[in-house]
mmCIF file of C-alpha atoms in Angstrom:
data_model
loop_
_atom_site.group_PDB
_atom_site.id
_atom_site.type_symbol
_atom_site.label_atom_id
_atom_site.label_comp_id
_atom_site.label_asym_id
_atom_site.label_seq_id
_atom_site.Cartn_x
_atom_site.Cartn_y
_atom_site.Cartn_z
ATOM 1 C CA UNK A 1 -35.151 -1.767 -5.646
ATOM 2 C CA UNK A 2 -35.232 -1.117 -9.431
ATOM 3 C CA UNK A 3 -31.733 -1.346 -10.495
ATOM 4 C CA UNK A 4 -30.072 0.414 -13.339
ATOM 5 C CA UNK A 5 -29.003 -2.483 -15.368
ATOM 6 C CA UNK A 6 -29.940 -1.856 -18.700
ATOM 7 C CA UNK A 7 -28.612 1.604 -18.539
ATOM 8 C CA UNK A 8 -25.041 0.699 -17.186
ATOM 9 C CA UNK A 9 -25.018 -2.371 -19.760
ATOM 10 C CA UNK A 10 -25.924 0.118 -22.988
ATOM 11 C CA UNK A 11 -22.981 2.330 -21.520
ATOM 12 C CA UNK A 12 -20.405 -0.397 -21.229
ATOM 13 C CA UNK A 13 -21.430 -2.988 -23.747
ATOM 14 C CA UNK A 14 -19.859 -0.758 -27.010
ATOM 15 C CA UNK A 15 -16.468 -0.128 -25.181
ATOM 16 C CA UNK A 16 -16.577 -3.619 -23.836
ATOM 17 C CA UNK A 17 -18.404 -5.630 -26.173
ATOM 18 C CA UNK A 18 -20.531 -8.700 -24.645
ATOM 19 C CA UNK A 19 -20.674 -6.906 -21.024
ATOM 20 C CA UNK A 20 -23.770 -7.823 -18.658
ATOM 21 C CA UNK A 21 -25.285 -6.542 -15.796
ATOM 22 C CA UNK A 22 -26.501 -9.059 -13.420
ATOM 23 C CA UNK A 23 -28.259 -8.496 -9.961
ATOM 24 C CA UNK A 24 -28.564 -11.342 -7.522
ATOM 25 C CA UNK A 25 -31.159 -10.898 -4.152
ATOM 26 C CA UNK A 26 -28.304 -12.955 -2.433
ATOM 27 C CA UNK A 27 -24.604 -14.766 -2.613
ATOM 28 C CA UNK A 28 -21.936 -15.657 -0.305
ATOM 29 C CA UNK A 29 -19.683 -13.137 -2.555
ATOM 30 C CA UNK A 30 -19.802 -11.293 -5.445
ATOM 31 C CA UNK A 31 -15.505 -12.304 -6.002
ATOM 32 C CA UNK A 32 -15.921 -15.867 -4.956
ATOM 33 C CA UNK A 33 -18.764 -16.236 -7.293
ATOM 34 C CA UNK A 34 -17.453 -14.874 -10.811
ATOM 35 C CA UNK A 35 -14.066 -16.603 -8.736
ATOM 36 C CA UNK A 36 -16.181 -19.850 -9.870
ATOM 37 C CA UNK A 37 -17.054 -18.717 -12.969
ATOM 38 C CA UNK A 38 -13.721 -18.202 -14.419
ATOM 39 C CA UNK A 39 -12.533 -21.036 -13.343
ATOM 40 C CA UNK A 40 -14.765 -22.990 -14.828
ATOM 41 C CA UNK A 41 -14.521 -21.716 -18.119
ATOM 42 C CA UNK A 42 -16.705 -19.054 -18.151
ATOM 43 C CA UNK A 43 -14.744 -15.471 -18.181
ATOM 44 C CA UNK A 44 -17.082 -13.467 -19.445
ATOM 45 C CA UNK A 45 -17.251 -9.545 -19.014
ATOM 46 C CA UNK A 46 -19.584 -9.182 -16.262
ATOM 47 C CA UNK A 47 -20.634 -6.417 -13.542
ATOM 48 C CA UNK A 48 -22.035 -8.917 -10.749
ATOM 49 C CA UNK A 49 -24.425 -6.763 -7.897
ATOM 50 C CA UNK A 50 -25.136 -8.707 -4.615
ATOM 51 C CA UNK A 51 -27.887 -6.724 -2.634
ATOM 52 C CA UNK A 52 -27.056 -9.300 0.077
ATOM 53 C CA UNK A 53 -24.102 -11.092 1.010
ATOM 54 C CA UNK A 54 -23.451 -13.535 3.383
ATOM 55 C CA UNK A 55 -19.839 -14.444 2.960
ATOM 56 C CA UNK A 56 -18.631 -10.808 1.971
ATOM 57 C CA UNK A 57 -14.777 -10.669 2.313
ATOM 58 C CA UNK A 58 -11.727 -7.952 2.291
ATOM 59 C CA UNK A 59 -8.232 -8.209 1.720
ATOM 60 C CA UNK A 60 -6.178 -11.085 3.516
ATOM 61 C CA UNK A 61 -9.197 -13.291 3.581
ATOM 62 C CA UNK A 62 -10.966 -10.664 6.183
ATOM 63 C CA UNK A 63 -14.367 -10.924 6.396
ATOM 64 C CA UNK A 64 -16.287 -7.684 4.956
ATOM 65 C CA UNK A 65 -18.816 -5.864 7.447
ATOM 66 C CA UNK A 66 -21.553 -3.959 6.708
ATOM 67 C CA UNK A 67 -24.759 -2.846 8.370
ATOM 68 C CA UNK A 68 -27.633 -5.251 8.023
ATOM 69 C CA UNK A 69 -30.688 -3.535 6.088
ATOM 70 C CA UNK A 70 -34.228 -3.825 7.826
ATOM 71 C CA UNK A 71 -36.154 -6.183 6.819
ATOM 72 C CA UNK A 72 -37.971 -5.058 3.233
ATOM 73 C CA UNK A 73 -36.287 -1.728 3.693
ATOM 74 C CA UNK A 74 -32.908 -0.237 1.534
ATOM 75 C CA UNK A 75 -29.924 -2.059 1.173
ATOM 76 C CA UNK A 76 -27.190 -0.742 3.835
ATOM 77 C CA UNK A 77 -24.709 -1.235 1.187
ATOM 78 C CA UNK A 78 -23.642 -1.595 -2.272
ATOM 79 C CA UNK A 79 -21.619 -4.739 -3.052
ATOM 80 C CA UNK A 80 -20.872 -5.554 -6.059
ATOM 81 C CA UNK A 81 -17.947 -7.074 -8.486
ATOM 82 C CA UNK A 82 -16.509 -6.627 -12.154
ATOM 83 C CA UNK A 83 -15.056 -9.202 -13.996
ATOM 84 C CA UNK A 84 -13.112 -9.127 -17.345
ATOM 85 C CA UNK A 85 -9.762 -10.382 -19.317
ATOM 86 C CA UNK A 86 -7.590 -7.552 -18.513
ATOM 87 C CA UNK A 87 -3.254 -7.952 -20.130
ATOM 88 C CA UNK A 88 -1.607 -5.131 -18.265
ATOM 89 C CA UNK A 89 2.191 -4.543 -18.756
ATOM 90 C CA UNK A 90 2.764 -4.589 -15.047
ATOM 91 C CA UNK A 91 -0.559 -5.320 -12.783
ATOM 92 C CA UNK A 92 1.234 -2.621 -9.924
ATOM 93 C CA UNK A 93 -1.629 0.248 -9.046
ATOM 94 C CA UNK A 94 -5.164 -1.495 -10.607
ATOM 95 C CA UNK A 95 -5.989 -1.023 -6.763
ATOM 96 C CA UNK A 96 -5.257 2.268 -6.731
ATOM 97 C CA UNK A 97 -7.167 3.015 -9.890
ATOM 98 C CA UNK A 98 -9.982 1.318 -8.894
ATOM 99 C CA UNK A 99 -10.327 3.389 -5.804
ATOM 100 C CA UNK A 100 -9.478 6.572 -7.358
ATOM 101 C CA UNK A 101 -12.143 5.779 -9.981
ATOM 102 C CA UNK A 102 -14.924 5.230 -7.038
ATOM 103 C CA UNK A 103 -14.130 7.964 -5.199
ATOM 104 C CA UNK A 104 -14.343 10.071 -8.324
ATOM 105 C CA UNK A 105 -17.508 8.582 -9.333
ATOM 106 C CA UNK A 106 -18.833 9.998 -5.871
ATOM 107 C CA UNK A 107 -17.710 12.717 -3.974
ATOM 108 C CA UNK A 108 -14.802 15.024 -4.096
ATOM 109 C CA UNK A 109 -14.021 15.001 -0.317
ATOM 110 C CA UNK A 110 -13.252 11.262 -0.086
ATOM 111 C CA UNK A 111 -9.863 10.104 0.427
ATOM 112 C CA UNK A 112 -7.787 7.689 -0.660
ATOM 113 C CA UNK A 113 -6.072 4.751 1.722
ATOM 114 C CA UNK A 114 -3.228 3.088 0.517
ATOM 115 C CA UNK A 115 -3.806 0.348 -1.038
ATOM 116 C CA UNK A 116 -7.507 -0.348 -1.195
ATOM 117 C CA UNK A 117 -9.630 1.743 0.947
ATOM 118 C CA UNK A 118 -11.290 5.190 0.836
ATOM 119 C CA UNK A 119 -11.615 7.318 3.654
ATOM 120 C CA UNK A 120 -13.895 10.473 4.625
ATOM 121 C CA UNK A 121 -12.453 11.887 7.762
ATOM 122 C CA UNK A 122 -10.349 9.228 8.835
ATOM 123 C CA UNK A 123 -13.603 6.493 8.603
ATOM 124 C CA UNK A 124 -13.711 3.808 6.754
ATOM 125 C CA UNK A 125 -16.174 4.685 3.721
ATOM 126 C CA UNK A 126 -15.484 1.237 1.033
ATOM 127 C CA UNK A 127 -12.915 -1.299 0.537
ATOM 128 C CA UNK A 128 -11.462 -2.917 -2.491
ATOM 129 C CA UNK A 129 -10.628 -6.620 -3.334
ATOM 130 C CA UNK A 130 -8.843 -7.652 -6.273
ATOM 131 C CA UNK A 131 -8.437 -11.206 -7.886
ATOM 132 C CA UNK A 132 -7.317 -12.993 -11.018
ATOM 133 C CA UNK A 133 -7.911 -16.299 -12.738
ATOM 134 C CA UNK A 134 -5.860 -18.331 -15.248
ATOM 135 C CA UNK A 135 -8.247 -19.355 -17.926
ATOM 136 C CA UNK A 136 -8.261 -20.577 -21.456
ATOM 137 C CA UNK A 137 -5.042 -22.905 -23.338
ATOM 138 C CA UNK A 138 -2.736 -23.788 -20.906
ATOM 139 C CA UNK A 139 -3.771 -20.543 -18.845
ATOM 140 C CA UNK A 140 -2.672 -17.919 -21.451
ATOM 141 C CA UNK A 141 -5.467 -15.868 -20.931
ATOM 142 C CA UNK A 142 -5.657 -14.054 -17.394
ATOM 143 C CA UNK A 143 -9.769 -13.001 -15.618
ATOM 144 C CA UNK A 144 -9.426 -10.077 -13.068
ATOM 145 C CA UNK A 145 -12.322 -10.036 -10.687
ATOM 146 C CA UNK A 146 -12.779 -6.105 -8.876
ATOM 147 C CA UNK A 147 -14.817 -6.823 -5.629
ATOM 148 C CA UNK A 148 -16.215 -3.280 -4.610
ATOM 149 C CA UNK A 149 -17.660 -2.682 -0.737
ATOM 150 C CA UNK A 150 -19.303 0.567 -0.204
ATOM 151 C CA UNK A 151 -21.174 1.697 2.842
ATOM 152 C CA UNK A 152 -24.189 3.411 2.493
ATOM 153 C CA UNK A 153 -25.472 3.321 6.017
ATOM 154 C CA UNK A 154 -22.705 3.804 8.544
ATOM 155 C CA UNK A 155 -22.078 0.697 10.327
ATOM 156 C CA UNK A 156 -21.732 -0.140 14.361
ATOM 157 C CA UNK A 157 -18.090 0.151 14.684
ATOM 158 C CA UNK A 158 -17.766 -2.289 17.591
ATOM 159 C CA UNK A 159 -15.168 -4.908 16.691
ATOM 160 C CA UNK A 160 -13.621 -2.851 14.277
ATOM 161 C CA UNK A 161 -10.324 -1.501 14.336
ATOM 162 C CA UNK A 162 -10.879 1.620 11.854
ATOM 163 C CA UNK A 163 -14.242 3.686 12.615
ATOM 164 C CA UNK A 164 -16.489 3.180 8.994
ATOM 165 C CA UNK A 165 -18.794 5.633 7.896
ATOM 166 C CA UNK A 166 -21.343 5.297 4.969
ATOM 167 C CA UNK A 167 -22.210 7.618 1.702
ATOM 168 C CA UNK A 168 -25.564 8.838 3.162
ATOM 169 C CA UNK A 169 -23.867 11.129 5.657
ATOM 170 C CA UNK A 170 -21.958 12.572 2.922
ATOM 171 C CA UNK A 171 -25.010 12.412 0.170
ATOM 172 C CA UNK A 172 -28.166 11.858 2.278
ATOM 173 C CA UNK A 173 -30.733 11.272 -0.407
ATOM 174 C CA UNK A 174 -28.330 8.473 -2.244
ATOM 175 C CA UNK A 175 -28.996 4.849 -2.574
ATOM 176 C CA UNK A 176 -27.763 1.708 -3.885
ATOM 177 C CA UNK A 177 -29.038 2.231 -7.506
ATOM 178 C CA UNK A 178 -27.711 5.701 -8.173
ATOM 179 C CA UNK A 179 -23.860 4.763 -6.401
ATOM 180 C CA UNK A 180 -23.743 2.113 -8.484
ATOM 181 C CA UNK A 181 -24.848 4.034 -11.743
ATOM 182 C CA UNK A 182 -22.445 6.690 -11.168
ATOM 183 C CA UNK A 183 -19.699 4.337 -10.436
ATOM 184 C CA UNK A 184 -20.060 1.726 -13.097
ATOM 185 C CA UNK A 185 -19.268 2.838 -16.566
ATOM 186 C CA UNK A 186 -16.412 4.938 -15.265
ATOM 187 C CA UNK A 187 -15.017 1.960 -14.003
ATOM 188 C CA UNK A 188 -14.932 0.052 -16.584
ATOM 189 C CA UNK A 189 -13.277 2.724 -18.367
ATOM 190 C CA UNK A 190 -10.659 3.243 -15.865
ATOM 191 C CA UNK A 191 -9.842 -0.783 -15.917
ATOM 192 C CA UNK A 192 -9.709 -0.541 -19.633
ATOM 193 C CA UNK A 193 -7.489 2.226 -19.625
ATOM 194 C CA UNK A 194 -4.811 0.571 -16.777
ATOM 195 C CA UNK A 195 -4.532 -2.326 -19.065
ATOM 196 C CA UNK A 196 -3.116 -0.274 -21.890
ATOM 197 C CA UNK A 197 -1.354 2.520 -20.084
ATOM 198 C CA UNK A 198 -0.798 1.231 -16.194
ATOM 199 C CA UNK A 199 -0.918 2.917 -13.250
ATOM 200 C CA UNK A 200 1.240 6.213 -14.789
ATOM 201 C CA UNK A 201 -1.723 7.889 -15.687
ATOM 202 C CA UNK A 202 -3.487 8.009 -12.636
ATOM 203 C CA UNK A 203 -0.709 8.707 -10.414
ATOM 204 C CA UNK A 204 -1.158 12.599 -9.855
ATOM 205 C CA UNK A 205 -4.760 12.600 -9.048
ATOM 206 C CA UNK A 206 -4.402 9.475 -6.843
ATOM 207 C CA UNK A 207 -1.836 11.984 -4.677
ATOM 208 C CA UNK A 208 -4.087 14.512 -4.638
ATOM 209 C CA UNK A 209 -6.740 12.270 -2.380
ATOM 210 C CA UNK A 210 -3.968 10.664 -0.360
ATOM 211 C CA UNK A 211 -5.408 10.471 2.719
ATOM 212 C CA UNK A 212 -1.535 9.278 4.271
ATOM 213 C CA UNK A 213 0.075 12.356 2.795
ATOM 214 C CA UNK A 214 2.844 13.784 5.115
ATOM 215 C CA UNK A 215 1.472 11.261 7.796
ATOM 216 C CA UNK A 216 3.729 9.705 10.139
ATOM 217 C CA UNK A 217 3.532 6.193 9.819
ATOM 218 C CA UNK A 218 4.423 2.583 10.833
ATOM 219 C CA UNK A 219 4.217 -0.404 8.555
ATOM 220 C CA UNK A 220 3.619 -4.224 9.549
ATOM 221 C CA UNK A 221 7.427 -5.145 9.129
ATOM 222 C CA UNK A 222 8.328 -2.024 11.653
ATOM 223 C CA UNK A 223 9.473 0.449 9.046
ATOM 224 C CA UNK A 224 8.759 3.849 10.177
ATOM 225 C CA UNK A 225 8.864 7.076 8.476
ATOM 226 C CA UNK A 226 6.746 9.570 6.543
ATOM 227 C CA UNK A 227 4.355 9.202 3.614
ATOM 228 C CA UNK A 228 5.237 10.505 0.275
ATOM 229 C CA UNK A 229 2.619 9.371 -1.804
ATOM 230 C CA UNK A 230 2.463 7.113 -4.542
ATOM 231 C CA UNK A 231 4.874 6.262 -7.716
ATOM 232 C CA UNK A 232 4.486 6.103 -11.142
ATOM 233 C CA UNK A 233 4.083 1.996 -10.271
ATOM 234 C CA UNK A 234 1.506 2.724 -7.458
ATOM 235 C CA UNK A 235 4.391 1.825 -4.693
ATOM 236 C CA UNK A 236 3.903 3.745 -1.249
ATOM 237 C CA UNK A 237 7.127 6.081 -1.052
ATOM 238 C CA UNK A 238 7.673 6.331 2.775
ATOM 239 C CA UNK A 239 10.916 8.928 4.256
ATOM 240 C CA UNK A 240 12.665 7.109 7.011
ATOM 241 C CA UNK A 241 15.767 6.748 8.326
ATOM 242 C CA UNK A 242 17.531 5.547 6.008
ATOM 243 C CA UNK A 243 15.976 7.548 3.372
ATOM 244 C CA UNK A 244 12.803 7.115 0.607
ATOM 245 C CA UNK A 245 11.462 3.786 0.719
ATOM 246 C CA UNK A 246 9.123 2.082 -1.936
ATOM 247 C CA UNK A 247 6.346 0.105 -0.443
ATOM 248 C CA UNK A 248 4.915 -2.557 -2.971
ATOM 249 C CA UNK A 249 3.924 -5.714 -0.839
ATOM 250 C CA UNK A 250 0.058 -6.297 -0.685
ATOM 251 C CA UNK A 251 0.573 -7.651 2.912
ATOM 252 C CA UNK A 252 1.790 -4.217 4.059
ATOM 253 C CA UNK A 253 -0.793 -2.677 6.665
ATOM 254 C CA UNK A 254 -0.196 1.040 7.012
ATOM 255 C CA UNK A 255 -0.762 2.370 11.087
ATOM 256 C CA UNK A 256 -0.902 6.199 11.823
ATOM 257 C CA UNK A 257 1.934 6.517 14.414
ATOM 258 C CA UNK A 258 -0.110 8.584 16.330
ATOM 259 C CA UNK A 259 -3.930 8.279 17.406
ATOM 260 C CA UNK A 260 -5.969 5.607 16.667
ATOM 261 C CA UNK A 261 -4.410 2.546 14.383
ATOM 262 C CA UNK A 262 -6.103 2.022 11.018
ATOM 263 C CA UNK A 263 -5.440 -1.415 9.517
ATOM 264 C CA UNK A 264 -7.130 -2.986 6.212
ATOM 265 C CA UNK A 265 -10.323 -4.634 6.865
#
């Protein structure tokens, strides 16, 4: 696959500047690897593309599945990771951004899952994992690494506890290279843009693709109630009984009450 690296790299490099583009044929994962990196001293401002992974993994140390791609043929997904120094105010919401900015980059029908998926029609479409390293004197300096899953070709679902779907059956003639192109430099903008201004600025059109709006639902600690959408902080604002709750724990997994359950993958 000829990948767009050069192109994404000129349209990053003058916002961000010393940005690279690298594409590997294979790695355990695209976090754990520029994981390494930082920790070893090397934080530089990176956009990392796997087009195989053997050790892909999702939030709460879950493993992350995707279709296998024949042999030679397309990859069934695009996996890939950004790393850069990032000083937020308040770190609340860079999920949320993240996903907004993908799902932006892509289609307007895709939905938004509290607090790191996106959804078309109630399938699983990409996931989001976020990490940070201490680097530099005494750890002043902080490295966030933005693991990105996307499905291209819709997986088997067996074993899975939230149907997935991939892009192709809402953009047939996409692949890898054009996802990621579309999705890159936005990105990196939308990062950028978090760590001066937080999660504020992208809390109306994060509501807008809620896909728990007005939703019944049940969290992991047994709170029940309805979905409100998100805060100016990126918190989950959920009507129960004993009135607006604000939902900040990453450990939280969200449930519809009713039909199937939907957990984090």
């Amino acid at each position: 696959m000829r990948w767009p690296a050069e192109a994404i790299r000129q349209a990053v490099a003058p916002g961000l500047p010393g940005f690279t583009v690298e594409i590997l044929p294979q790695v355990d994962s695209t976090n754990s690897e520029l994981m390494r990196r930082a920790r070893a001293g090397r934080p530089d401002p990176v956009l990392l593309v796997a087009e195989q992974q053997s050790a892909g993994r999702g939030r709460m140390g879950r493993q992350w599945h995707s279709g296998a791609a024949p042999r030679g043929g397309a990859p069934a997904a695009l996996t890939f990771s950004l790393g850069l120094s990032l000083a937020p105010t308040d770190w609340s919401g860079l999920s949320l951004a993240v996903g907004l900015s993908v799902a932006q980059s892509l289609h307007p029908d895709i939905r938004l899952k509290w607090p790191n998926d996106l959804w078309w029609h109630d399938r699983k479409l990409a996931g989001i994992l976020i990490e940070t390293a201490n680097w530099g004197e005494a750890g002043a300096s902080r490295y966030v690494v933005i693991g990105v899953g996307l499905n291209l070709q819709t997986p088997d679902a067996a074993g899975l506890s939230t149907a997935p779907v991939g892009l192709r059956e809402l953009l047939p003639e996409v692949d890898a290279a054009q996802a990621l192109l579309n999705i890159a430099a936005p990105l990196v903008q939308t990062v950028q843009r978090f760590g001066a201004l937080g999660f504020a600025p992208f809390q109306k059109a994060f509501n807008t693709r809620d896909a728990l709006a007005q939703l019944p639902v049940t969290l992991s600690d047994g709170v029940q109630g309805v979905a409100q959408g998100v805060d100016a902080t990126g918190a989950l604002r959920v009507l129960g009984a004993q009135g607006v709750q604000r939902i900040t724990s990453a450990e939280v997994s969200v449930r519809l009450q009713q039909g199937p359950a939907y957990d984090h993958l």
